[in-house]
Amino acid sequence: MKRRVAILISGRGSNMAALIRAAAQPDFPAEIAVVISNRGDAAGLQKAAESGIAVEVIESKPFGKDRAGFEAKLQAALDARGIEIICLAGFMRLFTAEFVQHWYGRMLNIHPSLLPSFPGLDPHGQALRAGVKLSGATVHFVIPETDAGPIVMQGAVVVRDDDTPETLSTRILGVEHRIYPEALKLLARDLVRLEGDLCRTTATEQADQVMIWPVVS
Ligand code: GAR
């Protein structure tokens, strides 16, 4: 049985599209049962609908600071569709600790940095200002703290001297689109387990590549 997934978005939805594409494969262990946006103007909604995925809008703005009120409506929508896993994909609203606790181990997020470095806003600018030579993207389980939680998967890219936040974000986005479906696959196949604050994986492949940057010849 495929695991039933809800993708939560607030904007463009390119990670959502990558997940939808991957889940369209017959052997993918999860199905995208619904895409939910907290904004009616999210560009991703149309993309999801064009892919034949059910979409729902639950506007968060009218709830203001009433996070629990918004979450009650969201939870009802998730329950109505028998959702087992949530993937946050550019979902720009914070949850209460209660909601996060309820979904702990079943809610993933993606962030465009190698966490725990550069959480929060402008991660690409943060990476450039820190002068790191490698950056990347992280898929992690959601905990109450923003852009933190047990790390499921990471992918890295080199950071060039002439990178701008835009060029770096384009390169990292390519990595995001690769690792989010892979991380969801691991979770849906029960190949990850939580040990305290860490996520352990029953990896099926060996990977011993080393990335070194810069390189001179
Ligand atoms: C992605 O880069 C995602 O990693 C980031 O928002 C973007 C959404 O793009 N998320 C965060 O920064 C979470 N703190 P998308 O709508 O095209 O997937």
Tab-separated table of C-alpha atoms and ligand atoms in Angstrom:
chain	number	residue	atom	x	y	z
A	1	MET	CA	0.000	0.000	0.000
A	2	LYS	CA	1.352	3.403	-0.948
A	3	ARG	CA	1.693	5.884	1.903
A	4	ARG	CA	-0.665	8.838	1.607
A	5	VAL	CA	1.179	12.158	1.476
A	6	ALA	CA	0.052	15.787	1.748
A	7	ILE	CA	2.371	18.470	0.392
A	8	LEU	CA	2.019	21.878	2.056
A	9	ILE	CA	3.076	24.905	0.032
A	10	SER	CA	2.924	28.687	0.168
A	11	GLY	CA	4.479	29.673	-3.142
A	12	ARG	CA	6.064	28.530	-6.366
A	13	GLY	CA	6.022	24.814	-5.598
A	14	SER	CA	9.059	23.548	-7.501
A	15	ASN	CA	9.842	20.984	-4.793
A	16	MET	CA	6.187	20.004	-4.805
A	17	ALA	CA	6.442	19.430	-8.557
A	18	ALA	CA	9.550	17.264	-8.057
A	19	LEU	CA	7.699	15.155	-5.485
A	20	ILE	CA	4.650	14.820	-7.736
A	21	ARG	CA	6.881	13.757	-10.642
A	22	ALA	CA	8.681	11.133	-8.556
A	23	ALA	CA	5.457	9.807	-7.059
A	24	ALA	CA	4.027	9.292	-10.543
A	25	GLN	CA	6.436	6.368	-10.973
A	26	PRO	CA	4.603	3.071	-10.433
A	27	ASP	CA	7.174	1.734	-7.959
A	28	PHE	CA	7.290	4.894	-5.797
A	29	PRO	CA	6.164	3.919	-2.272
A	30	ALA	CA	4.036	7.032	-1.664
A	31	GLU	CA	1.212	8.835	-3.429
A	32	ILE	CA	0.535	12.554	-3.323
A	33	ALA	CA	-3.049	12.585	-2.082
A	34	VAL	CA	-3.403	16.360	-1.798
A	35	VAL	CA	-1.545	19.661	-2.087
A	36	ILE	CA	-2.617	22.217	0.498
A	37	SER	CA	-1.678	25.881	0.353
A	38	ASN	CA	-2.138	28.496	3.046
A	39	ARG	CA	-2.325	31.114	0.293
A	40	GLY	CA	-4.829	31.173	-2.532
A	41	ASP	CA	-2.326	32.920	-4.805
A	42	ALA	CA	0.406	30.262	-4.523
A	43	ALA	CA	1.681	29.538	-8.035
A	44	GLY	CA	2.185	25.889	-7.126
A	45	LEU	CA	-1.576	25.316	-6.872
A	46	GLN	CA	-2.059	25.512	-10.607
A	47	LYS	CA	0.895	23.197	-11.263
A	48	ALA	CA	-0.574	20.639	-8.867
A	49	ALA	CA	-4.023	20.849	-10.419
A	50	GLU	CA	-2.521	20.444	-13.903
A	51	SER	CA	-0.894	17.236	-12.659
A	52	GLY	CA	-4.303	15.959	-11.610
A	53	ILE	CA	-3.583	16.239	-7.874
A	54	ALA	CA	-6.339	17.361	-5.481
A	55	VAL	CA	-5.686	20.853	-4.158
A	56	GLU	CA	-7.054	22.711	-1.170
A	57	VAL	CA	-6.582	26.264	0.048
A	58	ILE	CA	-6.781	26.966	3.749
A	59	GLU	CA	-6.030	30.664	4.046
A	60	SER	CA	-3.957	31.275	7.161
A	61	LYS	CA	-4.219	35.063	7.088
A	62	PRO	CA	-7.719	35.287	8.599
A	63	PHE	CA	-6.434	33.277	11.591
A	64	GLY	CA	-3.766	35.879	12.401
A	65	LYS	CA	-1.917	34.727	15.494
A	66	ASP	CA	-4.459	31.951	16.147
A	67	ARG	CA	-2.158	29.149	15.023
A	68	ALA	CA	-4.216	26.467	16.752
A	69	GLY	CA	-7.353	27.604	14.892
A	70	PHE	CA	-5.602	27.301	11.532
A	71	GLU	CA	-4.147	23.928	12.480
A	72	ALA	CA	-7.540	22.551	13.530
A	73	LYS	CA	-8.817	23.234	10.017
A	74	LEU	CA	-5.648	21.801	8.478
A	75	GLN	CA	-5.819	18.678	10.657
A	76	ALA	CA	-9.441	18.125	9.636
A	77	ALA	CA	-8.426	18.278	5.966
A	78	LEU	CA	-5.560	15.835	6.571
A	79	ASP	CA	-7.811	13.448	8.486
A	80	ALA	CA	-10.494	13.596	5.804
A	81	ARG	CA	-7.952	12.323	3.278
A	82	GLY	CA	-6.268	9.752	5.500
A	83	ILE	CA	-2.884	11.467	5.286
A	84	GLU	CA	0.043	9.609	6.852
A	85	ILE	CA	3.001	11.821	5.880
A	86	ILE	CA	3.325	15.603	5.455
A	87	CYS	CA	5.977	17.169	3.213
A	88	LEU	CA	6.526	20.881	3.752
A	89	ALA	CA	7.697	22.415	0.490
A	90	GLY	CA	8.248	26.126	0.886
A	91	PHE	CA	5.448	26.295	3.465
A	92	MET	CA	5.975	29.625	5.191
A	93	ARG	CA	3.957	29.331	8.363
A	94	LEU	CA	5.104	28.196	11.797
A	95	PHE	CA	3.282	25.431	13.660
A	96	THR	CA	2.452	25.091	17.334
A	97	ALA	CA	4.480	22.603	19.365
A	98	GLU	CA	1.314	20.469	19.694
A	99	PHE	CA	0.839	20.112	15.946
A	100	VAL	CA	4.534	19.331	15.459
A	101	GLN	CA	4.426	16.752	18.252
A	102	HIS	CA	1.365	15.098	16.718
A	103	TRP	CA	3.207	14.696	13.399
A	104	TYR	CA	6.669	14.013	14.805
A	105	GLY	CA	8.478	11.453	12.654
A	106	ARG	CA	5.866	11.847	9.906
A	107	MET	CA	6.475	15.458	8.785
A	108	LEU	CA	9.426	16.408	6.564
A	109	ASN	CA	10.788	19.813	5.561
A	110	ILE	CA	13.413	20.886	3.067
A	111	HIS	CA	15.772	23.800	3.584
A	112	PRO	CA	18.393	25.147	1.151
A	113	SER	CA	21.504	24.878	3.328
A	114	LEU	CA	23.542	22.193	5.015
A	115	LEU	CA	21.777	22.393	8.386
A	116	PRO	CA	22.487	23.152	11.172
A	117	SER	CA	24.265	25.945	9.269
A	118	PHE	CA	22.187	28.860	8.017
A	119	PRO	CA	18.613	28.160	9.139
A	120	GLY	CA	15.910	30.784	8.671
A	121	LEU	CA	15.762	33.539	6.093
A	122	ASP	CA	18.256	34.150	3.293
A	123	PRO	CA	20.259	30.922	3.722
A	124	HIS	CA	22.087	31.525	0.425
A	125	GLY	CA	23.166	35.016	1.471
A	126	GLN	CA	24.187	33.630	4.861
A	127	ALA	CA	26.345	30.966	3.169
A	128	LEU	CA	28.005	33.523	0.899
A	129	ARG	CA	28.696	35.893	3.783
A	130	ALA	CA	30.230	33.034	5.796
A	131	GLY	CA	32.492	32.156	2.846
A	132	VAL	CA	31.762	28.430	3.010
A	133	LYS	CA	33.131	26.438	0.077
A	134	LEU	CA	30.389	23.817	0.093
A	135	SER	CA	26.695	24.347	0.708
A	136	GLY	CA	23.594	22.387	-0.185
A	137	ALA	CA	20.181	21.286	0.925
A	138	THR	CA	18.760	19.309	3.842
A	139	VAL	CA	15.638	17.219	4.294
A	140	HIS	CA	14.801	16.869	7.979
A	141	PHE	CA	12.015	15.865	10.330
A	142	VAL	CA	10.150	18.858	11.683
A	143	ILE	CA	10.507	19.894	15.313
A	144	PRO	CA	9.172	23.075	16.928
A	145	GLU	CA	12.411	24.968	16.226
A	146	THR	CA	12.515	26.415	12.688
A	147	ASP	CA	14.711	24.597	10.126
A	148	ALA	CA	15.964	22.098	12.683
A	149	GLY	CA	15.271	18.474	13.531
A	150	PRO	CA	16.673	15.025	12.761
A	151	ILE	CA	18.410	15.117	9.375
A	152	VAL	CA	17.211	12.541	6.860
A	153	MET	CA	19.282	13.482	3.808
A	154	GLN	CA	21.636	16.162	2.534
A	155	GLY	CA	23.115	17.025	-0.831
A	156	ALA	CA	26.048	19.362	-1.401
A	157	VAL	CA	27.234	21.753	-4.099
A	158	VAL	CA	30.382	23.844	-4.418
A	159	VAL	CA	30.151	27.571	-3.682
A	160	ARG	CA	32.021	29.618	-6.281
A	161	ASP	CA	33.706	32.937	-5.597
A	162	ASP	CA	31.472	34.637	-8.137
A	163	ASP	CA	28.234	33.117	-6.844
A	164	THR	CA	25.333	35.403	-6.016
A	165	PRO	CA	22.391	34.329	-3.849
A	166	GLU	CA	20.531	33.747	-7.125
A	167	THR	CA	23.152	31.524	-8.816
A	168	LEU	CA	23.742	29.576	-5.612
A	169	SER	CA	20.034	29.093	-5.032
A	170	THR	CA	19.561	27.814	-8.595
A	171	ARG	CA	22.321	25.231	-8.104
A	172	ILE	CA	20.995	24.170	-4.709
A	173	LEU	CA	17.422	23.946	-6.009
A	174	GLY	CA	18.602	21.252	-8.429
A	175	VAL	CA	19.849	19.285	-5.426
A	176	GLU	CA	16.598	19.873	-3.529
A	177	HIS	CA	14.610	18.366	-6.375
A	178	ARG	CA	16.792	15.244	-6.236
A	179	ILE	CA	16.950	14.653	-2.498
A	180	TYR	CA	13.360	15.414	-1.456
A	181	PRO	CA	11.847	12.503	-3.416
A	182	GLU	CA	14.683	10.227	-2.236
A	183	ALA	CA	14.141	11.186	1.405
A	184	LEU	CA	10.385	10.647	1.085
A	185	LYS	CA	11.092	7.267	-0.465
A	186	LEU	CA	13.214	6.297	2.561
A	187	LEU	CA	10.509	7.372	4.999
A	188	ALA	CA	7.690	5.731	3.049
A	189	ARG	CA	9.659	2.476	2.886
A	190	ASP	CA	10.339	2.578	6.647
A	191	LEU	CA	14.078	2.705	6.052
A	192	VAL	CA	14.674	5.487	8.573
A	193	ARG	CA	14.457	5.354	12.351
A	194	LEU	CA	14.650	8.078	14.935
A	195	GLU	CA	17.187	7.652	17.729
A	196	GLY	CA	16.811	10.628	20.028
A	197	ASP	CA	17.664	13.727	18.014
A	198	LEU	CA	19.209	11.708	15.188
A	199	CYS	CA	17.791	9.975	12.156
A	200	ARG	CA	19.490	6.721	11.195
A	201	THR	CA	19.106	5.166	7.772
A	202	THR	CA	19.317	1.631	6.576
A	203	ALA	CA	21.335	2.642	3.533
A	204	THR	CA	21.351	0.244	0.634
A	205	GLU	CA	24.306	1.723	-1.250
A	206	GLN	CA	27.829	2.622	-0.278
A	207	ALA	CA	28.902	6.209	-0.949
A	208	ASP	CA	32.456	7.239	-0.229
A	209	GLN	CA	32.858	10.228	-2.512
A	210	VAL	CA	34.769	13.181	-1.116
A	211	MET	CA	33.982	16.698	-2.324
A	212	ILE	CA	36.886	19.118	-2.230
A	213	TRP	CA	36.595	22.708	-3.364
A	214	PRO	CA	38.438	24.777	-4.544
A	215	VAL	CA	40.681	22.574	-6.620
A	216	VAL	CA	43.849	23.674	-8.382
A	217	SER	CA	45.589	21.672	-11.093
B	1	GAR	C1	12.939	26.006	-1.383
B	1	GAR	O1	14.227	26.430	-1.748
B	1	GAR	C2	12.942	25.456	0.031
B	1	GAR	O2	14.125	24.775	0.338
B	1	GAR	C3	12.818	26.722	0.834
B	1	GAR	O3	11.856	27.481	0.143
B	1	GAR	C4	11.983	27.208	-1.248
B	1	GAR	C5	10.619	26.880	-1.794
B	1	GAR	O4	10.700	26.753	-3.172
B	1	GAR	N1	12.416	26.456	2.181
B	1	GAR	C6	12.884	27.128	3.236
B	1	GAR	O5	13.648	28.066	3.136
B	1	GAR	C7	12.409	26.611	4.578
B	1	GAR	N2	12.985	27.365	5.623
B	1	GAR	P1	9.625	25.914	-3.966
B	1	GAR	O6	8.269	26.515	-3.586
B	1	GAR	O7	9.949	26.167	-5.403
B	1	GAR	O8	9.751	24.483	-3.560
